Structure formats: C-alpha cells, structure tokens
GROMACS .gro file of C-alpha atoms in nm:
model
  365
    1MET     CA    1  -1.043   3.855  -2.398
    2SER     CA    2  -0.955   3.872  -2.028
    3GLU     CA    3  -0.601   3.852  -1.897
    4PRO     CA    4  -0.489   3.518  -1.746
    5SER     CA    5  -0.529   3.488  -1.369
    6GLU     CA    6  -0.219   3.555  -1.164
    7TRP     CA    7  -0.212   3.199  -1.026
    8LEU     CA    8  -0.146   3.046  -1.370
    9ILE     CA    9   0.211   2.915  -1.413
   10TYR     CA   10   0.174   2.799  -1.772
   11ARG     CA   11   0.006   3.083  -1.964
   12GLY     CA   12   0.003   2.949  -2.320
   13ALA     CA   13   0.177   3.264  -2.445
   14GLY     CA   14   0.448   3.080  -2.638
   15GLU     CA   15   0.727   3.283  -2.477
   16PRO     CA   16   0.974   3.114  -2.236
   17HIS     CA   17   0.976   3.251  -1.883
   18GLY     CA   18   1.086   3.149  -1.531
   19GLY     CA   19   0.740   3.102  -1.387
   20ILE     CA   20   0.813   2.746  -1.271
   21THR     CA   21   1.003   2.892  -0.975
   22GLN     CA   22   0.673   3.036  -0.850
   23LEU     CA   23   0.516   2.692  -0.818
   24PRO     CA   24   0.419   2.638  -0.451
   25PRO     CA   25   0.505   2.322  -0.256
   26PRO     CA   26   0.307   2.013  -0.365
   27PRO     CA   27   0.003   1.887  -0.176
   28PRO     CA   28   0.106   1.636   0.094
   29TRP     CA   29  -0.030   1.339  -0.102
   30ARG     CA   30   0.186   1.429  -0.405
   31ASP     CA   31   0.511   1.509  -0.221
   32PHE     CA   32   0.777   1.266  -0.341
   33ALA     CA   33   1.065   1.423  -0.150
   34GLY     CA   34   1.017   1.189   0.149
   35ARG     CA   35   1.054   1.275   0.514
   36GLY     CA   36   1.430   1.236   0.532
   37ASP     CA   37   1.442   1.368   0.888
   38ASN     CA   38   1.482   1.037   1.077
   39SER     CA   39   1.214   1.153   1.318
   40PRO     CA   40   1.144   0.915   1.605
   41ASP     CA   41   0.764   0.938   1.595
   42ASP     CA   42   0.699   0.636   1.377
   43GLU     CA   43   0.490   0.341   1.487
   44GLY     CA   44   0.755   0.079   1.428
   45GLY     CA   45   1.030   0.257   1.618
   46THR     CA   46   1.250   0.259   1.313
   47GLY     CA   47   1.312   0.631   1.313
   48ASP     CA   48   1.182   0.672   0.960
   49GLY     CA   49   0.827   0.779   1.022
   50GLY     CA   50   0.695   0.426   0.984
   51ASP     CA   51   0.702   0.433   0.605
   52GLY     CA   52   1.064   0.347   0.533
   53GLY     CA   53   1.163   0.714   0.523
   54ASP     CA   54   1.030   0.771   0.169
   55GLY     CA   55   0.707   0.945   0.265
   56SER     CA   56   0.498   0.688   0.077
   57ALA     CA   57   0.238   0.659   0.352
   58ASP     CA   58   0.204   1.037   0.369
   59ARG     CA   59   0.154   1.052  -0.006
   60ARG     CA   60  -0.119   0.791  -0.002
   61LEU     CA   61  -0.303   0.917   0.303
   62GLY     CA   62  -0.183   1.272   0.352
   63GLY     CA   63  -0.014   1.220   0.687
   64TYR     CA   64  -0.228   0.932   0.815
   65ARG     CA   65  -0.088   0.959   1.167
   66HIS     CA   66  -0.283   1.278   1.227
   67GLU     CA   67  -0.582   1.134   1.049
   68ALA     CA   68  -0.569   0.827   1.272
   69GLU     CA   69  -0.571   1.048   1.579
   70LEU     CA   70  -0.871   1.245   1.454
   71HIS     CA   71  -1.065   0.954   1.305
   72ARG     CA   72  -1.355   0.833   1.518
   73PRO     CA   73  -1.514   0.523   1.366
   74GLY     CA   74  -1.880   0.441   1.423
   75ALA     CA   75  -2.005   0.163   1.651
   76GLU     CA   76  -2.054  -0.094   1.372
   77GLU     CA   77  -1.712  -0.018   1.227
   78LEU     CA   78  -1.548  -0.065   1.567
   79GLU     CA   79  -1.731  -0.394   1.625
   80MET     CA   80  -1.630  -0.541   1.289
   81ILE     CA   81  -1.266  -0.436   1.331
   82ASN     CA   82  -1.248  -0.591   1.675
   83ALA     CA   83  -1.426  -0.904   1.554
   84ALA     CA   84  -1.152  -0.949   1.293
   85LEU     CA   85  -0.885  -0.895   1.561
   86TYR     CA   86  -1.042  -1.143   1.803
   87LEU     CA   87  -1.121  -1.411   1.544
   88ARG     CA   88  -0.792  -1.371   1.352
   89ARG     CA   89  -0.990  -1.336   1.032
   90PRO     CA   90  -0.927  -1.103   0.734
   91LEU     CA   91  -1.141  -0.789   0.728
   92LEU     CA   92  -1.304  -0.725   0.389
   93VAL     CA   93  -1.384  -0.353   0.364
   94THR     CA   94  -1.605  -0.237   0.080
   95GLY     CA   95  -1.726   0.109  -0.011
   96SER     CA   96  -1.706   0.386  -0.268
   97PRO     CA   97  -1.370   0.537  -0.369
   98GLY     CA   98  -1.233   0.767  -0.100
   99ALA     CA   99  -1.455   0.628   0.176
  100GLY     CA  100  -1.154   0.566   0.402
  101LYS     CA  101  -1.100   0.194   0.343
  102SER     CA  102  -0.721   0.211   0.325
  103THR     CA  103  -0.706   0.460   0.611
  104LEU     CA  104  -0.862   0.202   0.840
  105ALA     CA  105  -0.555  -0.024   0.820
  106HIS     CA  106  -0.323   0.264   0.908
  107SER     CA  107  -0.550   0.373   1.193
  108VAL     CA  108  -0.540   0.027   1.352
  109ALA     CA  109  -0.162   0.000   1.309
  110HIS     CA  110  -0.113   0.345   1.462
  111GLU     CA  111  -0.336   0.294   1.765
  112LEU     CA  112  -0.213  -0.057   1.847
  113GLY     CA  113   0.155   0.013   1.775
  114LEU     CA  114   0.184  -0.261   1.513
  115GLY     CA  115   0.449  -0.089   1.301
  116ARG     CA  116   0.460  -0.012   0.932
  117VAL     CA  117   0.159  -0.121   0.727
  118LEU     CA  118   0.255  -0.378   0.465
  119ARG     CA  119   0.074  -0.279   0.145
  120TRP     CA  120   0.001  -0.501  -0.154
  121PRO     CA  121  -0.168  -0.293  -0.429
  122ILE     CA  122  -0.361  -0.525  -0.659
  123VAL     CA  123  -0.369  -0.491  -1.037
  124SER     CA  124  -0.520  -0.713  -1.306
  125ARG     CA  125  -0.194  -0.909  -1.343
  126SER     CA  126  -0.137  -0.970  -0.969
  127ALA     CA  127  -0.082  -1.334  -0.872
  128LEU     CA  128  -0.054  -1.503  -0.533
  129GLN     CA  129   0.324  -1.545  -0.564
  130ASP     CA  130   0.365  -1.167  -0.610
  131GLY     CA  131   0.239  -1.125  -0.255
  132LEU     CA  132   0.435  -1.418  -0.112
  133TYR     CA  133   0.786  -1.389  -0.256
  134HIS     CA  134   0.997  -1.326  -0.566
  135TYR     CA  135   1.288  -1.544  -0.671
  136ASP     CA  136   1.528  -1.379  -0.915
  137ALA     CA  137   1.651  -1.687  -1.099
  138ILE     CA  138   1.800  -1.489  -1.389
  139ALA     CA  139   2.022  -1.277  -1.164
  140ARG     CA  140   2.138  -1.588  -0.981
  141LEU     CA  141   2.226  -1.766  -1.304
  142GLN     CA  142   2.424  -1.466  -1.423
  143ASP     CA  143   2.616  -1.448  -1.095
  144VAL     CA  144   2.693  -1.823  -1.104
  145GLN     CA  145   2.825  -1.789  -1.459
  146LEU     CA  146   3.040  -1.489  -1.365
  147ALA     CA  147   3.174  -1.669  -1.058
  148ALA     CA  148   3.254  -1.980  -1.262
  149HIS     CA  149   3.437  -1.774  -1.523
  150GLY     CA  150   3.638  -1.591  -1.259
  151ALA     CA  151   3.722  -1.912  -1.072
  152ALA     CA  152   3.850  -2.088  -1.383
  153GLY     CA  153   4.090  -1.807  -1.471
  154PRO     CA  154   4.261  -1.770  -1.809
  155ASN     CA  155   4.440  -2.106  -1.782
  156GLY     CA  156   4.177  -2.303  -1.591
  157ALA     CA  157   4.341  -2.239  -1.253
  158ASN     CA  158   4.158  -2.339  -0.934
  159GLY     CA  159   3.985  -2.624  -1.112
  160ALA     CA  160   3.971  -2.696  -1.481
  161ASP     CA  161   3.592  -2.694  -1.482
  162GLY     CA  162   3.571  -2.374  -1.278
  163THR     CA  163   3.369  -2.530  -0.997
  164ASN     CA  164   3.619  -2.499  -0.713
  165GLY     CA  165   3.766  -2.186  -0.565
  166ALA     CA  166   4.105  -2.142  -0.398
  167ASP     CA  167   3.957  -2.247  -0.065
  168GLY     CA  168   3.820  -2.570  -0.210
  169THR     CA  169   3.457  -2.467  -0.180
  170ASP     CA  170   3.206  -2.558  -0.451
  171ARG     CA  171   3.115  -2.232  -0.620
  172HIS     CA  172   2.826  -2.401  -0.801
  173ASP     CA  173   2.666  -2.538  -0.485
  174PRO     CA  174   2.291  -2.451  -0.516
  175SER     CA  175   2.269  -2.386  -0.144
  176ALA     CA  176   2.560  -2.143  -0.126
  177ASP     CA  177   2.379  -1.812  -0.151
  178ILE     CA  178   2.029  -1.879  -0.283
  179GLY     CA  179   1.867  -1.663  -0.013
  180SER     CA  180   2.028  -1.354  -0.162
  181TYR     CA  181   1.796  -1.389  -0.461
  182ILE     CA  182   1.470  -1.427  -0.269
  183ARG     CA  183   1.263  -1.138  -0.141
  184LEU     CA  184   0.941  -1.187   0.052
  185GLY     CA  185   0.640  -0.989  -0.066
  186PRO     CA  186   0.395  -0.803   0.162
  187LEU     CA  187   0.186  -1.114   0.231
  188GLY     CA  188   0.494  -1.331   0.285
  189THR     CA  189   0.643  -1.076   0.525
  190ALA     CA  190   0.314  -1.050   0.718
  191LEU     CA  191   0.322  -1.427   0.777
  192LEU     CA  192   0.668  -1.431   0.933
  193PRO     CA  193   0.660  -1.558   1.294
  194SER     CA  194   0.638  -1.270   1.542
  195GLU     CA  195   0.491  -1.201   1.885
  196GLN     CA  196   0.267  -0.919   1.758
  197PRO     CA  197   0.060  -0.933   1.438
  198ARG     CA  198   0.160  -0.721   1.141
  199VAL     CA  199  -0.098  -0.515   0.952
  200LEU     CA  200  -0.137  -0.612   0.586
  201LEU     CA  201  -0.337  -0.400   0.341
  202ILE     CA  202  -0.440  -0.589   0.025
  203ASP     CA  203  -0.567  -0.288  -0.165
  204GLU     CA  204  -0.842  -0.300  -0.431
  205LEU     CA  205  -0.880  -0.676  -0.454
  206ASP     CA  206  -1.171  -0.628  -0.694
  207LYS     CA  207  -0.921  -0.525  -0.964
  208SER     CA  208  -0.756  -0.869  -0.959
  209ASP     CA  209  -0.774  -1.156  -1.201
  210ILE     CA  210  -1.071  -1.384  -1.137
  211ASP     CA  211  -0.847  -1.652  -0.979
  212LEU     CA  212  -0.665  -1.449  -0.713
  213PRO     CA  213  -0.943  -1.442  -0.447
  214ASN     CA  214  -0.962  -1.822  -0.459
  215ASP     CA  215  -0.584  -1.855  -0.462
  216LEU     CA  216  -0.565  -1.659  -0.137
  217LEU     CA  217  -0.792  -1.903   0.049
  218ASN     CA  218  -0.539  -2.164   0.158
  219VAL     CA  219  -0.270  -1.917   0.265
  220LEU     CA  220  -0.515  -1.707   0.469
  221GLU     CA  221  -0.667  -2.019   0.623
  222GLU     CA  222  -0.343  -2.199   0.713
  223GLY     CA  223  -0.121  -1.899   0.785
  224GLU     CA  224   0.179  -2.058   0.617
  225PHE     CA  225   0.339  -2.122   0.280
  226GLY     CA  226   0.642  -2.292   0.133
  227ILE     CA  227   0.922  -2.161  -0.087
  228PRO     CA  228   0.997  -2.454  -0.321
  229GLU     CA  229   1.338  -2.315  -0.420
  230LEU     CA  230   1.443  -2.347  -0.054
  231GLU     CA  231   1.248  -2.662   0.034
  232ARG     CA  232   1.427  -2.861  -0.237
  233ILE     CA  233   1.772  -2.794  -0.090
  234ALA     CA  234   1.683  -2.752   0.279
  235ASP     CA  235   1.901  -3.049   0.376
  236ARG     CA  236   2.204  -2.877   0.220
  237LEU     CA  237   2.150  -2.540   0.384
  238PRO     CA  238   2.356  -2.457   0.696
  239GLY     CA  239   2.127  -2.553   0.983
  240GLY     CA  240   1.850  -2.597   0.727
  241GLU     CA  241   1.815  -2.218   0.709
  242ALA     CA  242   1.851  -1.952   0.441
  243GLU     CA  243   1.866  -1.576   0.488
  244VAL     CA  244   1.619  -1.384   0.270
  245LEU     CA  245   1.510  -1.024   0.233
  246THR     CA  246   1.169  -0.904   0.358
  247ASP     CA  247   0.932  -0.642   0.220
  248ASP     CA  248   1.067  -0.415   0.495
  249GLY     CA  249   1.417  -0.446   0.347
  250LYS     CA  250   1.543  -0.650   0.642
  251LYS     CA  251   1.705  -0.994   0.642
  252VAL     CA  252   1.543  -1.290   0.816
  253ARG     CA  253   1.625  -1.660   0.835
  254ILE     CA  254   1.381  -1.914   0.691
  255LYS     CA  255   1.406  -2.270   0.825
  256GLY     CA  256   1.321  -2.566   0.606
  257GLY     CA  257   1.197  -2.341   0.328
  258ARG     CA  258   0.864  -2.272   0.501
  259VAL     CA  259   0.715  -1.957   0.652
  260GLN     CA  260   0.470  -2.016   0.937
  261CYS     CA  261   0.307  -1.731   1.125
  262ARG     CA  262   0.288  -1.722   1.503
  263ALA     CA  263   0.048  -1.429   1.536
  264PHE     CA  264  -0.192  -1.415   1.241
  265PRO     CA  265  -0.165  -1.072   1.075
  266PHE     CA  266  -0.447  -0.818   1.075
  267VAL     CA  267  -0.538  -0.840   0.706
  268VAL     CA  268  -0.750  -0.567   0.546
  269LEU     CA  269  -0.886  -0.646   0.201
  270THR     CA  270  -1.039  -0.344   0.029
  271SER     CA  271  -1.283  -0.333  -0.262
  272ASN     CA  272  -1.463  -0.057  -0.448
  273GLY     CA  273  -1.745  -0.297  -0.524
  274GLU     CA  274  -1.656  -0.349  -0.890
  275ARG     CA  275  -1.714  -0.726  -0.864
  276ASP     CA  276  -1.849  -0.998  -0.637
  277PHE     CA  277  -1.618  -1.237  -0.455
  278PRO     CA  278  -1.658  -1.615  -0.427
  279ALA     CA  279  -1.851  -1.750  -0.130
  280PRO     CA  280  -1.550  -1.943   0.013
  281LEU     CA  281  -1.359  -1.614   0.052
  282MET     CA  282  -1.659  -1.430   0.194
  283ARG     CA  283  -1.718  -1.689   0.467
  284ARG     CA  284  -1.355  -1.664   0.576
  285CYS     CA  285  -1.371  -1.285   0.610
  286ILE     CA  286  -1.539  -1.034   0.837
  287HIS     CA  287  -1.726  -0.798   0.605
  288LEU     CA  288  -1.749  -0.425   0.673
  289GLU     CA  289  -1.938  -0.191   0.440
  290LEU     CA  290  -1.834   0.174   0.472
  291GLY     CA  291  -2.117   0.411   0.392
  292ARG     CA  292  -2.100   0.758   0.245
  293PRO     CA  293  -1.913   0.992   0.483
  294ASP     CA  294  -2.107   1.273   0.650
  295HIS     CA  295  -2.000   1.638   0.682
  296GLN     CA  296  -1.812   1.586   1.008
  297ARG     CA  297  -1.613   1.293   0.875
  298LEU     CA  298  -1.524   1.478   0.554
  299ALA     CA  299  -1.417   1.784   0.752
  300THR     CA  300  -1.196   1.561   0.967
  301PHE     CA  301  -1.054   1.404   0.652
  302VAL     CA  302  -0.967   1.745   0.504
  303ARG     CA  303  -0.826   1.871   0.834
  304ALA     CA  304  -0.600   1.567   0.864
  305HIS     CA  305  -0.453   1.633   0.518
  306LEU     CA  306  -0.452   2.011   0.492
  307GLY     CA  307  -0.496   2.153   0.844
  308ASP     CA  308  -0.766   2.347   1.028
  309GLU     CA  309  -0.743   2.665   0.822
  310ALA     CA  310  -0.795   2.487   0.489
  311ALA     CA  311  -1.081   2.284   0.636
  312ARG     CA  312  -1.259   2.599   0.749
  313ALA     CA  313  -1.199   2.775   0.418
  314GLY     CA  314  -1.330   2.476   0.226
  315ASP     CA  315  -1.638   2.414   0.439
  316ASP     CA  316  -1.871   2.533   0.161
  317LEU     CA  317  -1.699   2.301  -0.087
  318ILE     CA  318  -1.753   2.012   0.154
  319SER     CA  319  -2.125   2.093   0.174
  320HIS     CA  320  -2.150   2.117  -0.205
  321PHE     CA  321  -1.959   1.789  -0.239
  322LEU     CA  322  -2.203   1.612  -0.007
  323GLU     CA  323  -2.500   1.747  -0.197
  324ARG     CA  324  -2.361   1.625  -0.529
  325SER     CA  325  -2.258   1.286  -0.388
  326ARG     CA  326  -2.622   1.196  -0.324
  327SER     CA  327  -2.680   1.154  -0.698
  328GLU     CA  328  -2.329   1.137  -0.848
  329LEU     CA  329  -2.027   0.912  -0.802
  330ILE     CA  330  -1.747   1.143  -0.689
  331SER     CA  331  -1.440   1.082  -0.475
  332THR     CA  332  -1.299   1.250  -0.166
  333ASP     CA  333  -0.965   1.264  -0.349
  334GLN     CA  334  -1.128   1.511  -0.587
  335LEU     CA  335  -1.250   1.716  -0.292
  336LEU     CA  336  -0.898   1.735  -0.150
  337ASN     CA  337  -0.762   1.848  -0.486
  338ALA     CA  338  -1.026   2.119  -0.513
  339ILE     CA  339  -0.975   2.253  -0.160
  340TYR     CA  340  -0.596   2.251  -0.190
  341LEU     CA  341  -0.586   2.425  -0.526
  342THR     CA  342  -0.851   2.687  -0.450
  343ASP     CA  343  -0.675   2.760  -0.119
  344ALA     CA  344  -0.318   2.765  -0.254
  345ALA     CA  345  -0.385   2.949  -0.578
  346ALA     CA  346  -0.694   3.147  -0.472
  347PRO     CA  347  -0.818   3.187  -0.829
  348ALA     CA  348  -1.102   3.428  -0.902
  349GLY     CA  349  -1.332   3.158  -1.041
  350ARG     CA  350  -1.305   2.941  -0.730
  351ASP     CA  351  -1.637   2.757  -0.756
  352ARG     CA  352  -1.601   2.701  -1.129
  353LEU     CA  353  -1.252   2.553  -1.082
  354ALA     CA  354  -1.377   2.328  -0.802
  355ASP     CA  355  -1.653   2.192  -1.027
  356LEU     CA  356  -1.398   2.124  -1.300
  357LEU     CA  357  -1.185   1.922  -1.055
  358ILE     CA  358  -1.479   1.733  -0.902
  359GLN     CA  359  -1.624   1.568  -1.208
  360ARG     CA  360  -1.856   1.271  -1.172
  361LEU     CA  361  -1.685   0.936  -1.218
  362ASP     CA  362  -1.993   0.753  -1.347
  363ARG     CA  363  -2.063   0.973  -1.647
  364PRO     CA  364  -2.043   0.821  -1.997
  365ARG     CA  365  -1.705   0.872  -2.163
   0.00000   0.00000   0.00000
C-alpha cells in the first residue's frame, strides 16, 4: 500500500496531529473572512468593496470586478441587455449551471456604476413578500409589552394602565415606532425612488413555488407596492412618513405606506431551465439564452477567479472540460474547484483528482 500524498491534511491514521495549520488559504469563492479593508474601489462609493464589506460578492463570483473587466459578451447578449435597459423590462437569463447568468448582473452594475447588486436567492418556500419587505410583528409586540410594564412601574405610576409615560406621550400609539420593525427586501429596496436604477438579481427563479412567477407580475409591471402595516396608520404618522430599514442596511422614509420607483430597476431573473414559466411573465421579460461557453470564455472565467498563472496551468483541464461538456451536464464551478485544488495541492494523480471533482450532474443517483 502506497504512502499518502504529501498534500493530504487528514490522513486517516487515527493519531492526532497539527496538520490543520498547513491548510492553505481558501479559494476566493469560499473565503468568509470578508474584505475588511474599507477599500475605495467599490461601485457604490461606500468604501466597502460594493458588497457591504463582507466579501459576499467575491465568494459568489470570485472577485466579479475583475471578471466584469475581462468579460466580453457576444453581440446577441449585448443587444438583449441593452433592450432590457431601454425598455425598462426585466431580463430573463436562462442557461446551464455556471454559464455566467449571475455574473451578467454584476457586470452591468460595474460598468454602469449602479452600485451594489441587490440579490434575492430563490428557494422553494420563497414568496413575493420575502422580496418586498418583512414586518417583525412579534418583536414589536414584545417591545410594547416591555414598555407598558416599565411605564406602569411597581405602583402603577405614570398612568394606572401603563399607557402614558412621564412626558404624557402614548406609549401604545401604533404609529410611534412601527418603522423600526420593517425591513425592505431586495425587490422592495430596488423599487425605492432614485435617479439611477438599481440592479436586482432574482437568482434561480425556476426553483420557486409555482405561484411566485405570477405573483411578481403586478409589481414588475407597476413598479410600486404598498405596505399595509404603514398604509393603515399613515394619517397618524408624522408627515405621513415612517422610517424603515433597506436591504442595504440604510434607513429611508416611506410616505403614505407606499413605495413607488422613479427609475425602474435593471432586473435580472435567472433560470437553469428546470421549469417553464407562464406566458404572462414571458411577454413582460426580455429573454436571453446563454449558450455553452467556449474555451476563451472559460479561460477568462478561470483567470478572473484564480489569476493568469492558474489559468495557464489549467488550460488542459479546460480543454478536457469542454470535451466532456458536449455529452455531459457539468458545471464551471466544478472546473474552478479542480483547477484550484490541483494547482494549490499539486497532487501526483492530478488528472484522476480532477475527474473525481468534475462529476456529471445528470447521472442517475
């Protein structure tokens, strides 16, 4: 039996050792440390790299800023993107996993200086309100009860029923601080009035419940929505406004309980083609189908994530990946994993390890 390769951290020997300290830095798309350098090169001018300072965009796209600079879309892709911009229509992007659908939204935001991409990842339980806003009624009820208990005091001071404070204000007034318990979702934030459109990525819509595509129709068509919790008490709000939190973590004022966009956001809906969408949604969208990437595009993709040296070293793996992709469903994420690991660890069985990491996704389980 041969000795374990030197790159192995866990050796299965059953004896404790300090090998974990030899683990190299993570690949860029799995680095959860965040930027934390307050660099000024972000698109939104926030000084946090355009992703809130947590590195989330880098994790998803492996440093999409560099990828955006290197990415050169084809003529049809450019025409469909610009058609969506001109017509103020959502762009429905379909294609196989890893084809660059999500990258497209970041590329547009980067080039046009439209700030941080608002991302709404769709799961089977996603509902329209998840994208619009969240109202934390339970937290508000708890705070009202605590305030009432504190106001009443041990002997019922400041009002026997605990409703009035020392300053005579009504602590149980529904309009007092309701905005503190409302946070706009990615879609709700994208529809806030602004001079420039925001970029909204509704990722993997095909994973949603059957009703969500239809539920989106009215909001995407009208560019506005109401927040019933605010609309009901709008006449009791100071100036008819309430201050709520956005998906960016900032506070904005909502007047009359309604959000109405001024510049319609650039909305990118992505789908892996796992289901068909209803005709009403399709006719409201500009549809772009991304084909299988060629060698040059894959090399650019790898270079953007891992640098020139890794792209050159993995050129043979890119060629092998393309050859396999003609008859198998495999993802560019798998290619990145294979190139990173075979470059960082340099194991003896490089090709064998790459094949283990790039397994077909359409094989029977």
